[in-house]
Coordinates of C-alpha atoms and ligand atoms in Angstrom, one line a residue:
M1 CA 44.1 39.2 50.1
Y2 CA 45.1 35.4 50.2
I3 CA 45.4 33.9 53.3
P4 CA 48.5 32.4 54.1
A5 CA 49.7 28.6 56.1
I6 CA 52.2 26.6 56.6
T7 CA 52.8 23.5 54.5
G8 CA 55.5 21.9 55.5
T9 CA 58.2 21.9 57.8
G10 CA 62.3 20.4 57.0
V11 CA 65.1 19.9 60.1
F12 CA 68.9 19.4 58.4
T13 CA 71.0 17.9 61.7
P14 CA 74.1 18.0 61.7
E15 CA 76.3 14.4 62.2
N16 CA 78.0 15.9 64.8
V17 CA 76.7 15.2 68.3
I18 CA 79.0 16.7 71.4
T19 CA 77.1 15.0 75.0
N20 CA 77.4 17.4 77.9
A21 CA 80.6 14.9 79.1
E22 CA 82.8 15.7 75.8
L23 CA 82.0 18.7 76.4
V24 CA 83.4 19.7 79.5
Q25 CA 86.3 17.6 79.7
A26 CA 87.1 19.5 75.9
F27 CA 86.6 22.1 78.4
N28 CA 88.4 21.5 81.0
A29 CA 92.3 20.8 79.8
Y30 CA 91.6 23.8 77.3
A31 CA 91.3 25.5 81.0
D32 CA 94.7 23.5 82.6
K33 CA 96.7 24.1 79.8
V34 CA 96.2 27.8 79.9
N35 CA 96.6 27.7 83.2
A36 CA 100.1 25.6 83.1
E37 CA 100.9 28.3 80.4
N38 CA 100.4 31.1 83.0
A39 CA 101.0 29.4 86.1
A40 CA 104.1 32.4 86.7
A41 CA 101.6 34.9 86.7
I42 CA 98.5 33.5 88.0
E43 CA 101.2 32.2 90.8
A44 CA 102.1 36.3 92.2
G45 CA 98.0 36.8 91.8
Q46 CA 98.1 38.5 88.2
M47 CA 95.9 36.5 86.7
E48 CA 93.1 34.3 88.0
P49 CA 93.2 30.8 86.8
M50 CA 90.5 30.0 84.5
Q51 CA 88.4 27.8 86.9
H52 CA 86.6 23.6 85.6
S53 CA 83.5 23.8 83.7
S54 CA 81.3 20.7 85.0
E55 CA 78.0 18.7 83.3
E56 CA 75.8 19.2 86.2
F57 CA 76.4 22.9 86.3
I58 CA 75.0 22.7 82.4
V59 CA 72.4 21.0 83.1
K60 CA 71.4 22.8 86.5
A61 CA 71.3 26.2 84.3
S62 CA 70.1 25.5 81.3
G63 CA 68.5 21.9 80.1
I64 CA 71.1 21.0 77.7
E65 CA 72.3 17.4 77.5
N66 CA 74.3 18.2 73.5
R67 CA 74.5 19.4 71.0
Y68 CA 74.9 19.3 67.2
V69 CA 77.6 20.5 65.6
M70 CA 79.2 20.7 61.0
D71 CA 82.6 20.3 62.9
K72 CA 83.4 18.7 66.4
S73 CA 87.2 18.6 65.6
G74 CA 88.6 21.7 66.2
V75 CA 85.5 22.5 69.0
L76 CA 86.7 20.4 70.7
D77 CA 90.2 20.5 70.5
P78 CA 92.2 22.3 73.1
D79 CA 94.1 23.9 70.8
T80 CA 91.8 24.9 68.8
M81 CA 88.2 25.6 70.2
Y82 CA 86.5 26.7 66.5
P83 CA 84.9 24.4 64.9
A84 CA 87.4 23.9 62.3
L85 CA 84.8 24.3 58.7
R86 CA 86.8 24.7 56.2
Q87 CA 86.9 28.5 53.5
R88 CA 84.5 26.9 50.4
S89 CA 86.9 28.4 47.7
D90 CA 84.2 31.0 45.3
D91 CA 83.3 27.7 43.1
E92 CA 81.9 26.4 45.8
S93 CA 79.0 25.7 47.8
G94 CA 78.8 27.5 50.3
I95 CA 78.1 25.5 53.9
M96 CA 74.9 27.1 54.5
T97 CA 73.5 27.0 51.5
E98 CA 73.8 22.9 51.8
M99 CA 72.1 22.8 55.2
A100 CA 69.6 25.1 53.3
V101 CA 68.8 22.7 50.5
D102 CA 68.9 19.7 52.5
A103 CA 66.9 21.2 54.9
C104 CA 64.5 23.0 52.2
N105 CA 63.7 19.8 49.5
K106 CA 62.8 18.1 53.3
A107 CA 59.7 21.4 54.1
L108 CA 59.4 20.5 49.7
A109 CA 58.5 17.6 50.3
Q110 CA 56.7 17.5 53.5
A111 CA 54.2 19.8 51.1
G112 CA 54.1 17.1 48.2
R113 CA 55.7 20.0 46.7
T114 CA 58.1 20.7 44.0
A115 CA 61.5 23.2 44.0
A116 CA 59.0 25.1 40.5
D117 CA 56.1 26.3 43.2
V118 CA 58.1 28.0 44.7
D119 CA 59.0 32.3 43.7
L120 CA 60.7 33.1 47.2
V121 CA 63.8 31.9 49.7
I122 CA 63.8 34.3 53.1
C123 CA 67.8 33.2 54.5
A124 CA 66.9 34.8 57.7
A125 CA 69.4 33.2 59.8
S126 CA 72.4 35.0 63.4
N127 CA 75.6 35.1 61.1
H128 CA 75.8 34.9 57.9
E129 CA 78.4 33.3 56.4
R130 CA 79.4 36.3 53.7
A131 CA 78.2 39.8 53.5
Y132 CA 76.8 39.3 49.9
P133 CA 75.1 38.2 47.5
A134 CA 73.0 36.7 49.2
I135 CA 73.3 32.9 51.0
A136 CA 69.2 33.8 49.9
I137 CA 70.3 34.1 45.9
E138 CA 73.1 30.6 47.2
I139 CA 69.8 28.9 47.9
Q140 CA 67.5 29.4 45.1
Q141 CA 70.0 28.6 43.1
A142 CA 71.2 25.4 44.1
L143 CA 67.2 24.1 44.2
G144 CA 66.4 25.5 40.4
I145 CA 63.9 27.9 41.8
N146 CA 62.7 30.6 40.2
G147 CA 62.0 34.1 41.5
F148 CA 63.5 36.2 44.0
G149 CA 65.4 36.1 47.3
F150 CA 67.5 38.0 50.1
D151 CA 69.0 36.9 53.5
M152 CA 67.1 38.6 56.7
N153 CA 69.2 38.5 60.0
V154 CA 66.9 39.4 63.5
A155 CA 69.2 36.4 64.9
C156 CA 66.9 34.1 67.3
S157 CA 63.6 35.9 65.8
S158 CA 65.0 35.4 62.8
A159 CA 62.8 32.5 62.0
T160 CA 59.2 34.5 63.4
F161 CA 60.1 37.8 61.0
G162 CA 60.6 35.7 58.2
I163 CA 57.6 34.5 58.4
Q164 CA 56.4 36.5 59.3
A165 CA 57.2 39.0 56.1
A166 CA 56.9 36.6 53.7
A167 CA 53.5 35.2 54.9
D168 CA 52.5 39.0 54.8
M169 CA 53.9 39.1 51.0
V170 CA 51.5 35.4 50.2
R171 CA 48.5 37.6 51.5
S172 CA 49.3 40.7 49.8
G173 CA 50.2 37.6 46.0
S174 CA 53.1 39.6 45.2
V175 CA 54.5 35.9 46.3
R176 CA 52.4 32.7 45.6
S177 CA 54.7 30.0 47.5
A178 CA 58.3 31.0 49.8
L179 CA 60.9 29.0 51.8
V180 CA 61.9 30.6 55.2
V181 CA 65.1 28.5 55.7
N182 CA 67.3 29.1 59.0
P183 CA 70.2 27.9 58.8
E184 CA 72.2 28.6 61.9
I185 CA 76.3 27.9 62.3
C186 CA 76.2 28.8 66.2
S187 CA 79.3 27.0 66.8
G188 CA 80.9 29.6 64.6
H189 CA 80.3 32.3 67.1
L190 CA 79.6 30.6 69.8
E191 CA 83.0 30.8 72.2
W192 CA 83.8 27.5 72.7
R193 CA 86.9 29.0 75.9
D194 CA 84.0 30.9 77.5
R195 CA 83.0 28.5 80.9
D196 CA 79.4 31.1 80.9
C197 CA 78.3 30.4 77.9
H198 CA 80.2 27.6 75.8
F199 CA 77.9 24.8 76.8
I200 CA 75.3 27.1 75.0
F201 CA 74.9 27.2 71.2
G202 CA 73.9 24.0 68.2
D203 CA 74.5 23.6 64.8
V204 CA 71.1 23.2 62.8
A205 CA 69.2 23.9 59.5
T206 CA 65.7 24.0 59.6
A207 CA 63.1 25.5 56.5
T208 CA 59.4 26.7 56.9
L209 CA 56.8 25.9 54.2
I210 CA 54.1 29.1 52.9
E211 CA 51.4 29.0 50.4
R212 CA 48.0 30.3 49.6
I213 CA 45.9 28.4 52.0
E214 CA 44.4 27.0 49.0
D215 CA 47.6 25.2 46.6
A216 CA 48.0 23.3 50.0
Q217 CA 48.6 19.4 49.0
G218 CA 47.6 17.6 52.4
P219 CA 47.1 18.5 56.0
H220 CA 48.3 22.2 56.5
F221 CA 48.4 25.3 59.7
E222 CA 46.6 28.1 58.6
V223 CA 48.8 31.3 59.6
L224 CA 46.3 33.0 61.7
S225 CA 47.8 36.3 62.7
T226 CA 51.7 37.5 63.4
R227 CA 53.4 40.2 65.5
C228 CA 57.1 40.9 65.7
A229 CA 58.4 43.8 68.6
T230 CA 62.4 45.3 69.4
S231 CA 64.0 46.5 71.2
F232 CA 67.7 48.1 71.4
S233 CA 70.1 45.8 74.0
N234 CA 73.4 45.5 74.1
N235 CA 73.0 42.7 76.6
I236 CA 73.7 39.8 73.4
R237 CA 75.7 41.5 70.8
N238 CA 78.4 39.7 68.3
N239 CA 80.7 42.6 67.2
N240 CA 82.7 40.2 63.6
G241 CA 79.2 39.1 62.1
F242 CA 80.8 35.9 59.6
L243 CA 81.8 32.5 60.5
R244 CA 85.2 32.9 59.7
R245 CA 87.1 33.1 62.8
S246 CA 90.1 35.2 62.8
R247 CA 92.6 33.3 65.4
P248 CA 96.3 34.5 66.7
D249 CA 97.8 33.5 64.1
G250 CA 98.6 36.6 62.4
M251 CA 94.9 37.8 62.8
I252 CA 93.0 39.3 65.2
D253 CA 91.2 37.6 68.7
R254 CA 89.0 39.7 70.5
R255 CA 86.7 38.3 72.5
D256 CA 84.0 40.8 71.5
M257 CA 84.4 38.7 67.4
Q258 CA 82.0 35.6 69.4
F259 CA 79.2 35.5 71.1
M260 CA 78.7 37.7 74.6
Q261 CA 76.1 38.5 76.6
N262 CA 74.7 39.6 80.2
G263 CA 72.8 36.0 80.6
R264 CA 71.9 37.0 84.4
K265 CA 70.6 40.3 82.6
V266 CA 68.8 39.2 79.8
F267 CA 66.9 36.3 82.0
K268 CA 65.1 39.3 83.4
E269 CA 64.5 41.5 80.3
V270 CA 63.3 39.2 78.0
L271 CA 60.9 37.1 80.3
P272 CA 58.2 39.6 81.0
M273 CA 58.9 41.3 76.9
V274 CA 58.1 37.8 76.4
S275 CA 55.1 36.3 77.7
Q276 CA 54.2 40.4 77.4
H277 CA 54.1 39.8 73.7
I278 CA 52.5 36.4 73.6
S279 CA 49.3 38.0 76.2
D280 CA 49.0 41.3 74.0
H281 CA 48.7 39.3 70.6
M282 CA 46.6 36.0 71.8
E283 CA 44.1 38.8 73.5
A284 CA 44.6 40.5 70.0
E285 CA 43.8 37.6 68.2
G286 CA 40.6 36.9 71.3
I287 CA 42.4 34.0 71.8
G288 CA 42.3 32.9 75.2
S289 CA 45.2 30.5 76.8
D290 CA 41.8 27.9 77.0
D291 CA 42.2 28.5 73.0
L292 CA 45.8 27.5 72.7
T293 CA 46.7 23.6 72.4
R294 CA 50.7 23.6 72.1
L295 CA 53.7 26.7 72.3
W296 CA 56.3 26.2 70.2
L297 CA 59.0 28.0 71.9
H298 CA 62.4 30.0 71.3
Q299 CA 64.8 27.1 72.7
A300 CA 67.2 29.2 74.9
N301 CA 67.1 28.1 78.4
K302 CA 64.4 25.0 80.0
T303 CA 63.7 27.4 83.1
M304 CA 62.6 30.7 81.0
N305 CA 60.2 28.1 78.9
D306 CA 59.1 26.9 82.0
F307 CA 58.5 30.2 83.0
I308 CA 56.9 31.8 79.7
G309 CA 54.8 29.0 79.8
K310 CA 53.4 28.8 83.0
K311 CA 52.8 32.9 82.4
V312 CA 51.2 32.6 79.0
L313 CA 48.6 29.7 80.5
G314 CA 48.0 30.3 83.6
R315 CA 48.9 26.9 84.9
V316 CA 51.4 24.4 85.1
P317 CA 51.9 23.5 81.8
E318 CA 50.8 19.1 80.7
A319 CA 53.7 17.5 79.6
G320 CA 53.7 17.9 75.9
E321 CA 52.3 21.2 75.5
Q322 CA 55.4 22.6 75.4
P323 CA 57.9 20.5 74.5
N324 CA 61.7 21.3 74.6
I325 CA 63.8 19.8 72.1
L326 CA 67.2 22.5 74.0
Q327 CA 68.3 19.2 76.0
D328 CA 68.5 17.2 72.7
Y329 CA 69.9 20.2 70.1
A330 CA 71.1 23.0 72.5
N331 CA 70.4 26.7 71.0
T332 CA 70.3 26.8 67.5
S333 CA 69.3 30.2 67.3
S334 CA 66.4 31.0 65.4
A335 CA 65.5 27.5 64.1
G336 CA 64.4 26.2 68.1
S337 CA 61.3 27.8 67.3
I338 CA 61.1 26.0 64.4
I339 CA 62.4 22.4 65.4
A340 CA 59.8 22.6 67.5
F341 CA 57.1 22.7 66.0
S342 CA 58.0 20.8 63.1
K343 CA 58.2 17.6 65.3
Y344 CA 55.5 17.7 67.7
S345 CA 52.8 19.4 65.3
D346 CA 51.4 16.9 63.2
D347 CA 49.3 15.5 66.6
L348 CA 47.0 18.4 67.0
E349 CA 43.1 18.2 64.9
D350 CA 41.2 19.8 62.6
G351 CA 40.2 23.5 64.4
D352 CA 43.1 23.1 67.5
I353 CA 44.9 26.5 67.9
G354 CA 49.4 27.3 68.0
L355 CA 51.4 29.8 69.0
I356 CA 55.1 29.6 67.9
C357 CA 57.3 32.0 69.7
S358 CA 61.0 33.2 69.4
F359 CA 63.3 36.2 70.9
G360 CA 66.6 36.8 71.9
A361 CA 69.2 39.7 71.0
G362 CA 68.1 43.1 69.8
Y363 CA 66.3 42.4 72.0
S364 CA 63.5 40.7 69.3
V365 CA 60.3 38.4 69.6
G366 CA 58.9 37.0 67.1
S367 CA 54.9 35.3 67.5
V368 CA 53.4 33.1 65.2
I369 CA 49.7 32.7 65.5
V370 CA 48.4 29.4 63.9
K371 CA 44.7 26.8 63.2
R372 CA 45.0 23.1 62.4
K373 CA 43.5 22.1 59.6
S374 CA 44.0 18.5 58.1
Ligands
COA401 N1 80.6 25.2 84.9 C1 80.1 26.0 85.8 N2 80.2 26.3 86.6 C2 79.6 27.7 86.4 C3 79.9 27.5 84.7 C4 79.9 26.0 84.1 N3 80.1 26.2 83.2 N4 79.0 28.9 84.4 C5 79.5 29.6 85.6 N5 79.4 29.1 86.0 C6 79.7 29.2 87.6 C7 79.4 30.8 88.0 O1 81.1 31.1 87.8 C8 78.9 31.2 89.3 O2 79.1 31.0 90.4 P1 79.2 31.9 91.6 O3 78.0 31.8 91.6 O4 80.3 31.3 92.7 O5 79.8 33.1 91.3 C9 77.1 30.0 89.4 O6 78.5 29.4 87.9 C10 76.3 31.4 88.6 O7 76.5 31.6 86.6 P2 75.2 32.2 86.1 O8 76.3 33.1 85.5 O9 74.8 33.8 87.2 O10 75.2 31.0 85.7 P3 72.5 31.4 85.9 O11 72.0 31.0 86.3 O12 72.4 33.0 85.7 O13 72.8 30.5 84.2 C11 72.7 30.9 82.1 C12 73.8 31.2 83.3 C13 73.7 31.7 80.5 C14 73.0 30.0 80.9 C15 71.2 31.3 82.0 O14 71.5 33.0 82.8 C16 70.9 31.6 80.9 O15 70.3 30.5 80.3 N6 70.5 33.2 80.2 C17 69.9 33.6 79.2 C18 70.7 33.8 77.8 C19 69.4 33.3 76.9 O16 68.8 32.8 76.7 N7 70.8 34.5 75.4 C20 69.6 34.0 74.8 C21 71.1 33.5 74.4 S1 70.9 34.3 72.1

């Protein structure tokens, strides 16, 4: 048996940023357009008019201020309202692969490693560009990695479930080194025309390199323990599953083919599940709340994270103990907790313990307890 360690992480951030002000302006223009087109039906009481969105509501309900996207023009065009991502030909590199390669190269550079040192790629994300061949195999080829790759999807928990799979394989010796990569094009499955959720998501890719601890070239995090749990729920669901959205121009355009959620129920049901999961995991490992230096939580909603942090630590977290990045990135599905880990972990000292936790559709929750080694 070998001890697995996280030796590098990388974040790919798209060039385009959308502020709440820009988003709300586009949404409201779309709502006005729909209301004008349906003025007679609204007048006759056959249809409810669409209401405007508001920046104040978005910040208050979620803590989100900005989001990055792979395409801004389509999302902000009231006549389109989805990202205008060109369908790639079979001979071209996939868009998820391009995002993933950038994040993987950053993780490898941080670890002082090259592709030749890696023998597994897990592409773990909440939506994949196609069913097969696996995106992970395309990423493997683009990086020049020997060995094998496969895709997995546990929605927002994909990264931590992927880390558990990789860490277990490193531990058993079936692989020596693994990249877990999370290219999340959430803009492709977000319903930008729905006021209740149009502000929630952004795009990003994260990568985590996991190696045998004795192979670490620099400061790293020993993976002390991982734990995953799932419990079926329809409260967060997407019935399409592919990146490309079908539109009224000749194709199907059903609401259930994009992200749908019962946000209030998610709030009520997921919070106790996650708090209990983290507490049980820590207790099983003999780790008390005072032993924990940092919590890197899934980034869906600030209120949710404040609640979980308080529940787990038994007090209001101090500044920096539970860093949020969702104000800048929005919810980036599985990548959120890894962005937080990547940006806010360098300052930990030898022996400090932290916990990465993701949660979301499924329902699913995954936690990874790590110890800093310098
Ligand atoms: N702008 C202005 N007002 C809005 C709005 C918008 N964009 N969207 C909704 N509202 C209004 C609603 O119409 C409602 O008005 P009413 O009280 O007059 O009926 C009010 O704001 C409250 O709406 P509600 O949906 O109950 O808000 P909320 O406080 O529950 O926040 C979420 C909504 C989605 C941010 C919140 O429920 C949440 O984060 N849930 C968990 C989500 C999650 O983690 N999902 C996982 C995704 S992977």
